[in-house]
Amino acid sequence: WDEFELIFSQVHSGFYARLLERFPKLSPSEQKLCAFLRLNMTTKDISELTGQSVNTLETARYRLRKKLNLVNSQVNLITFLSQI
């Protein structure tokens, strides 16, 4: 994870800073999920990479949408994160 985070930070410089500036209450695991989603990874891809079940990740995505105030289901989570 450390190596991934280093490369991600180089490619998407300032993403974590902008994310935490807008949403300071995100946990480290939610920040990690945001990074994976920013890379346009599917829930299945993230599941295989992290070893978490698809159901666990679906729940995490749902809770992340609530924390990001994305109550409108028309707003795509990946699109939203790519604009940060």
Tab-separated table of C-alpha atoms in Angstrom:
chain	number	residue	atom	x	y	z
A	1	TRP	CA	0.000	0.000	0.000
A	2	ASP	CA	2.809	2.428	0.850
A	3	GLU	CA	4.346	2.034	-2.601
A	4	PHE	CA	0.956	2.454	-4.281
A	5	GLU	CA	0.231	5.561	-2.222
A	6	LEU	CA	3.577	7.115	-3.122
A	7	ILE	CA	3.062	6.598	-6.850
A	8	PHE	CA	-0.579	7.699	-6.643
A	9	SER	CA	0.446	10.911	-4.849
A	10	GLN	CA	3.014	11.656	-7.554
A	11	VAL	CA	0.549	11.111	-10.384
A	12	HIS	CA	-2.444	12.766	-8.685
A	13	SER	CA	-0.592	15.438	-6.762
A	14	GLY	CA	-2.719	17.320	-4.282
A	15	PHE	CA	-5.663	14.915	-4.425
A	16	TYR	CA	-5.493	13.944	-0.752
A	17	ALA	CA	-5.022	17.570	0.319
A	18	ARG	CA	-8.047	18.738	-1.685
A	19	LEU	CA	-10.103	15.763	-0.501
A	20	LEU	CA	-9.296	16.333	3.170
A	21	GLU	CA	-9.800	20.079	2.819
A	22	ARG	CA	-13.375	19.514	1.643
A	23	PHE	CA	-14.072	16.435	3.784
A	24	PRO	CA	-11.797	16.462	6.865
A	25	LYS	CA	-13.614	13.630	8.664
A	26	LEU	CA	-12.670	10.901	6.181
A	27	SER	CA	-10.907	7.940	7.756
A	28	PRO	CA	-7.691	6.538	6.260
A	29	SER	CA	-9.595	3.555	4.838
A	30	GLU	CA	-12.107	5.918	3.203
A	31	GLN	CA	-9.237	7.915	1.732
A	32	LYS	CA	-7.804	4.694	0.341
A	33	LEU	CA	-11.175	3.799	-1.189
A	34	CYS	CA	-11.341	7.278	-2.748
A	35	ALA	CA	-7.905	6.710	-4.303
A	36	PHE	CA	-8.979	3.393	-5.821
A	37	LEU	CA	-12.192	4.935	-7.138
A	38	ARG	CA	-10.270	7.908	-8.527
A	39	LEU	CA	-8.362	5.349	-10.618
A	40	ASN	CA	-11.735	4.181	-11.968
A	41	MET	CA	-11.393	0.728	-10.410
A	42	THR	CA	-14.459	-1.447	-10.062
A	43	THR	CA	-15.608	-2.853	-6.745
A	44	LYS	CA	-14.505	-6.303	-7.924
A	45	ASP	CA	-11.003	-5.010	-8.787
A	46	ILE	CA	-10.671	-3.329	-5.396
A	47	SER	CA	-11.907	-6.516	-3.713
A	48	GLU	CA	-9.243	-8.628	-5.412
A	49	LEU	CA	-6.515	-6.118	-4.575
A	50	THR	CA	-7.418	-5.561	-0.915
A	51	GLY	CA	-8.833	-8.967	-0.013
A	52	GLN	CA	-12.128	-7.454	1.165
A	53	SER	CA	-15.437	-8.930	0.065
A	54	VAL	CA	-17.527	-7.196	-2.569
A	55	ASN	CA	-20.351	-6.767	-0.023
A	56	THR	CA	-17.980	-5.040	2.417
A	57	LEU	CA	-16.858	-2.653	-0.307
A	58	GLU	CA	-20.429	-1.930	-1.399
A	59	THR	CA	-21.239	-0.964	2.191
A	60	ALA	CA	-18.096	1.185	2.353
A	61	ARG	CA	-19.068	2.942	-0.897
A	62	TYR	CA	-22.555	3.607	0.469
A	63	ARG	CA	-21.140	5.110	3.668
A	64	LEU	CA	-18.609	7.120	1.668
A	65	ARG	CA	-21.414	8.603	-0.458
A	66	LYS	CA	-23.151	9.692	2.756
A	67	LYS	CA	-19.973	11.310	4.120
A	68	LEU	CA	-19.430	13.115	0.809
A	69	ASN	CA	-23.042	14.364	0.904
A	70	LEU	CA	-23.937	12.591	-2.334
A	71	VAL	CA	-27.551	11.876	-1.505
A	72	ASN	CA	-28.632	12.197	-5.138
A	73	SER	CA	-28.220	8.786	-6.760
A	74	GLN	CA	-27.796	10.509	-10.136
A	75	VAL	CA	-24.313	11.688	-9.100
A	76	ASN	CA	-21.654	9.128	-10.017
A	77	LEU	CA	-19.155	8.604	-7.189
A	78	ILE	CA	-16.192	8.027	-9.522
A	79	THR	CA	-17.018	11.126	-11.584
A	80	PHE	CA	-17.351	13.174	-8.408
A	81	LEU	CA	-13.946	12.031	-7.125
A	82	SER	CA	-12.258	12.633	-10.479
A	83	GLN	CA	-13.331	16.291	-10.277
A	84	ILE	CA	-11.599	16.865	-6.924
